[in-house]
Amino acid sequence: MLLPLQAAPEGPLAVAGTFASFAIFLSVTAHIAARNVLGDVPVRNAFVVGPVPAAISVLVATFAAGNSTVILVGVAAAIALDWAAIRALYDESTRLSAYITFIHFVVSVILGAIVFGLWALSLSAPG
């Protein structure tokens, strides 16, 4: 059963659009997290980090079909690969890469909640 705010993707173009928009969102939040921890960093690194968890998230959302175990494994894999991409691209220690990954997760959740809240609020506005 789909909730009112959920929609099944209607073809490969919808999945690609979902992936692209989520990858851009996660790239922006990755850059915010890296700048917060490291200071001035190149933005191109964030545009390599963002698509990694986005790809896993879209795959899990497309094929998990409500299986909570698969969803939890997908979240863990997205966080682990996010850490690996941050570690490789920013060339930082394991601990500092984990901290940047944590900040990336927190910024993504907070900014996502704000954007979703604004979107839901705009849908409820009188015509």
PDB file of C-alpha atoms in Angstrom:
ATOM      1  CA  MET A   1       0.000   0.000   0.000  1.00  0.00           C
ATOM      2  CA  LEU A   2       1.362   3.400  -0.961  1.00  0.00           C
ATOM      3  CA  LEU A   3       1.064   6.330   1.402  1.00  0.00           C
ATOM      4  CA  PRO A   4      -0.291   9.595  -0.040  1.00  0.00           C
ATOM      5  CA  LEU A   5       3.190  11.115  -0.383  1.00  0.00           C
ATOM      6  CA  GLN A   6       4.710   8.034  -1.993  1.00  0.00           C
ATOM      7  CA  ALA A   7       4.628   7.272  -5.659  1.00  0.00           C
ATOM      8  CA  ALA A   8       5.836   4.315  -7.636  1.00  0.00           C
ATOM      9  CA  PRO A   9       8.384   5.315 -10.258  1.00  0.00           C
ATOM     10  CA  GLU A  10       6.865   5.327 -13.716  1.00  0.00           C
ATOM     11  CA  GLY A  11       9.744   4.132 -15.828  1.00  0.00           C
ATOM     12  CA  PRO A  12      13.476   4.644 -16.089  1.00  0.00           C
ATOM     13  CA  LEU A  13      13.237   8.409 -16.612  1.00  0.00           C
ATOM     14  CA  ALA A  14      11.515   8.841 -13.240  1.00  0.00           C
ATOM     15  CA  VAL A  15      14.149   6.700 -11.524  1.00  0.00           C
ATOM     16  CA  ALA A  16      16.944   8.662 -13.228  1.00  0.00           C
ATOM     17  CA  GLY A  17      15.357  11.950 -12.205  1.00  0.00           C
ATOM     18  CA  THR A  18      14.985  10.772  -8.622  1.00  0.00           C
ATOM     19  CA  PHE A  19      18.607   9.635  -8.568  1.00  0.00           C
ATOM     20  CA  ALA A  20      19.879  12.896 -10.091  1.00  0.00           C
ATOM     21  CA  SER A  21      17.949  15.148  -7.732  1.00  0.00           C
ATOM     22  CA  PHE A  22      18.940  13.087  -4.682  1.00  0.00           C
ATOM     23  CA  ALA A  23      22.588  12.983  -5.837  1.00  0.00           C
ATOM     24  CA  ILE A  24      22.635  16.785  -6.173  1.00  0.00           C
ATOM     25  CA  PHE A  25      21.029  17.174  -2.746  1.00  0.00           C
ATOM     26  CA  LEU A  26      23.560  14.798  -1.143  1.00  0.00           C
ATOM     27  CA  SER A  27      26.430  16.521  -2.964  1.00  0.00           C
ATOM     28  CA  VAL A  28      25.388  19.877  -1.529  1.00  0.00           C
ATOM     29  CA  THR A  29      25.086  18.450   1.978  1.00  0.00           C
ATOM     30  CA  ALA A  30      28.439  16.647   1.598  1.00  0.00           C
ATOM     31  CA  HIS A  31      30.077  19.936   0.662  1.00  0.00           C
ATOM     32  CA  ILE A  32      28.454  21.670   3.648  1.00  0.00           C
ATOM     33  CA  ALA A  33      29.704  18.903   5.958  1.00  0.00           C
ATOM     34  CA  ALA A  34      33.242  18.923   4.545  1.00  0.00           C
ATOM     35  CA  ARG A  35      33.471  22.719   4.730  1.00  0.00           C
ATOM     36  CA  ASN A  36      32.189  22.628   8.282  1.00  0.00           C
ATOM     37  CA  VAL A  37      34.905  20.202   9.375  1.00  0.00           C
ATOM     38  CA  LEU A  38      37.837  20.894   7.038  1.00  0.00           C
ATOM     39  CA  GLY A  39      37.395  24.518   6.020  1.00  0.00           C
ATOM     40  CA  ASP A  40      37.969  25.424   2.382  1.00  0.00           C
ATOM     41  CA  VAL A  41      37.597  22.292   0.240  1.00  0.00           C
ATOM     42  CA  PRO A  42      37.020  21.849  -3.500  1.00  0.00           C
ATOM     43  CA  VAL A  43      33.365  21.450  -4.427  1.00  0.00           C
ATOM     44  CA  ARG A  44      34.194  18.826  -7.083  1.00  0.00           C
ATOM     45  CA  ASN A  45      34.865  16.265  -4.330  1.00  0.00           C
ATOM     46  CA  ALA A  46      31.325  16.665  -3.040  1.00  0.00           C
ATOM     47  CA  PHE A  47      29.917  15.947  -6.498  1.00  0.00           C
ATOM     48  CA  VAL A  48      31.711  12.593  -6.409  1.00  0.00           C
ATOM     49  CA  VAL A  49      30.612  11.807  -2.829  1.00  0.00           C
ATOM     50  CA  GLY A  50      26.906  12.631  -3.322  1.00  0.00           C
ATOM     51  CA  PRO A  51      26.000  10.062  -5.997  1.00  0.00           C
ATOM     52  CA  VAL A  52      27.407   7.157  -3.959  1.00  0.00           C
ATOM     53  CA  PRO A  53      24.753   7.058  -1.192  1.00  0.00           C
ATOM     54  CA  ALA A  54      22.135   8.311  -3.664  1.00  0.00           C
ATOM     55  CA  ALA A  55      22.643   5.273  -5.898  1.00  0.00           C
ATOM     56  CA  ILE A  56      22.281   2.866  -2.984  1.00  0.00           C
ATOM     57  CA  SER A  57      19.228   4.704  -1.671  1.00  0.00           C
ATOM     58  CA  VAL A  58      17.467   4.640  -5.033  1.00  0.00           C
ATOM     59  CA  LEU A  59      18.288   0.953  -5.540  1.00  0.00           C
ATOM     60  CA  VAL A  60      17.024   0.039  -2.084  1.00  0.00           C
ATOM     61  CA  ALA A  61      13.883   2.161  -2.471  1.00  0.00           C
ATOM     62  CA  THR A  62      13.197   0.630  -5.869  1.00  0.00           C
ATOM     63  CA  PHE A  63      13.719  -3.015  -4.960  1.00  0.00           C
ATOM     64  CA  ALA A  64      13.187  -3.356  -1.171  1.00  0.00           C
ATOM     65  CA  ALA A  65       9.362  -3.212  -1.333  1.00  0.00           C
ATOM     66  CA  GLY A  66       8.919  -2.579   2.396  1.00  0.00           C
ATOM     67  CA  ASN A  67      11.416  -5.205   3.580  1.00  0.00           C
ATOM     68  CA  SER A  68      12.815  -3.542   6.710  1.00  0.00           C
ATOM     69  CA  THR A  69      15.913  -5.760   6.822  1.00  0.00           C
ATOM     70  CA  VAL A  70      16.907  -4.763   3.297  1.00  0.00           C
ATOM     71  CA  ILE A  71      16.253  -1.123   4.136  1.00  0.00           C
ATOM     72  CA  LEU A  72      18.500  -1.264   7.224  1.00  0.00           C
ATOM     73  CA  VAL A  73      21.252  -2.996   5.242  1.00  0.00           C
ATOM     74  CA  GLY A  74      20.858  -0.358   2.524  1.00  0.00           C
ATOM     75  CA  VAL A  75      21.181   2.497   5.022  1.00  0.00           C
ATOM     76  CA  ALA A  76      24.269   0.886   6.551  1.00  0.00           C
ATOM     77  CA  ALA A  77      25.794   0.329   3.104  1.00  0.00           C
ATOM     78  CA  ALA A  78      25.047   3.924   2.052  1.00  0.00           C
ATOM     79  CA  ILE A  79      26.722   5.291   5.192  1.00  0.00           C
ATOM     80  CA  ALA A  80      29.708   2.952   4.849  1.00  0.00           C
ATOM     81  CA  LEU A  81      30.263   3.819   1.186  1.00  0.00           C
ATOM     82  CA  ASP A  82      29.750   7.498   1.965  1.00  0.00           C
ATOM     83  CA  TRP A  83      32.553   7.174   4.530  1.00  0.00           C
ATOM     84  CA  ALA A  84      34.757   5.344   2.023  1.00  0.00           C
ATOM     85  CA  ALA A  85      34.221   8.020  -0.639  1.00  0.00           C
ATOM     86  CA  ILE A  86      34.932  10.807   1.858  1.00  0.00           C
ATOM     87  CA  ARG A  87      38.065   9.010   3.076  1.00  0.00           C
ATOM     88  CA  ALA A  88      39.359   8.492  -0.459  1.00  0.00           C
ATOM     89  CA  LEU A  89      38.544  11.931  -1.866  1.00  0.00           C
ATOM     90  CA  TYR A  90      39.508  14.146   1.062  1.00  0.00           C
ATOM     91  CA  ASP A  91      42.507  11.979   2.065  1.00  0.00           C
ATOM     92  CA  GLU A  92      41.825  12.278   5.790  1.00  0.00           C
ATOM     93  CA  SER A  93      42.234   9.855   8.672  1.00  0.00           C
ATOM     94  CA  THR A  94      39.684   7.153   9.395  1.00  0.00           C
ATOM     95  CA  ARG A  95      38.401   8.981  12.450  1.00  0.00           C
ATOM     96  CA  LEU A  96      38.107  12.372  10.765  1.00  0.00           C
ATOM     97  CA  SER A  97      36.399  10.764   7.755  1.00  0.00           C
ATOM     98  CA  ALA A  98      33.894   9.146  10.128  1.00  0.00           C
ATOM     99  CA  TYR A  99      33.246  12.543  11.720  1.00  0.00           C
ATOM    100  CA  ILE A 100      32.675  14.170   8.317  1.00  0.00           C
ATOM    101  CA  THR A 101      30.329  11.295   7.406  1.00  0.00           C
ATOM    102  CA  PHE A 102      28.393  11.819  10.642  1.00  0.00           C
ATOM    103  CA  ILE A 103      28.099  15.551   9.958  1.00  0.00           C
ATOM    104  CA  HIS A 104      27.006  14.739   6.382  1.00  0.00           C
ATOM    105  CA  PHE A 105      24.282  12.459   7.725  1.00  0.00           C
ATOM    106  CA  VAL A 106      23.078  15.066  10.246  1.00  0.00           C
ATOM    107  CA  VAL A 107      23.082  17.929   7.713  1.00  0.00           C
ATOM    108  CA  SER A 108      21.224  15.748   5.185  1.00  0.00           C
ATOM    109  CA  VAL A 109      18.542  14.801   7.702  1.00  0.00           C
ATOM    110  CA  ILE A 110      18.073  18.367   8.951  1.00  0.00           C
ATOM    111  CA  LEU A 111      18.062  19.991   5.515  1.00  0.00           C
ATOM    112  CA  GLY A 112      15.866  17.211   4.125  1.00  0.00           C
ATOM    113  CA  ALA A 113      13.333  17.698   6.926  1.00  0.00           C
ATOM    114  CA  ILE A 114      13.272  21.449   6.296  1.00  0.00           C
ATOM    115  CA  VAL A 115      12.865  21.088   2.523  1.00  0.00           C
ATOM    116  CA  PHE A 116      10.194  18.400   2.908  1.00  0.00           C
ATOM    117  CA  GLY A 117       8.374  20.497   5.519  1.00  0.00           C
ATOM    118  CA  LEU A 118       8.367  23.532   3.241  1.00  0.00           C
ATOM    119  CA  TRP A 119       7.162  21.419   0.331  1.00  0.00           C
ATOM    120  CA  ALA A 120       4.351  19.861   2.420  1.00  0.00           C
ATOM    121  CA  LEU A 121       3.404  23.290   3.747  1.00  0.00           C
ATOM    122  CA  SER A 122       3.233  24.704   0.225  1.00  0.00           C
ATOM    123  CA  LEU A 123       0.901  21.870  -0.821  1.00  0.00           C
ATOM    124  CA  SER A 124      -1.477  22.710   2.008  1.00  0.00           C
ATOM    125  CA  ALA A 125      -1.669  26.408   1.138  1.00  0.00           C
ATOM    126  CA  PRO A 126      -5.074  27.652   0.061  1.00  0.00           C
ATOM    127  CA  GLY A 127      -5.457  27.954  -3.687  1.00  0.00           C
TER     128      GLY A 127
END
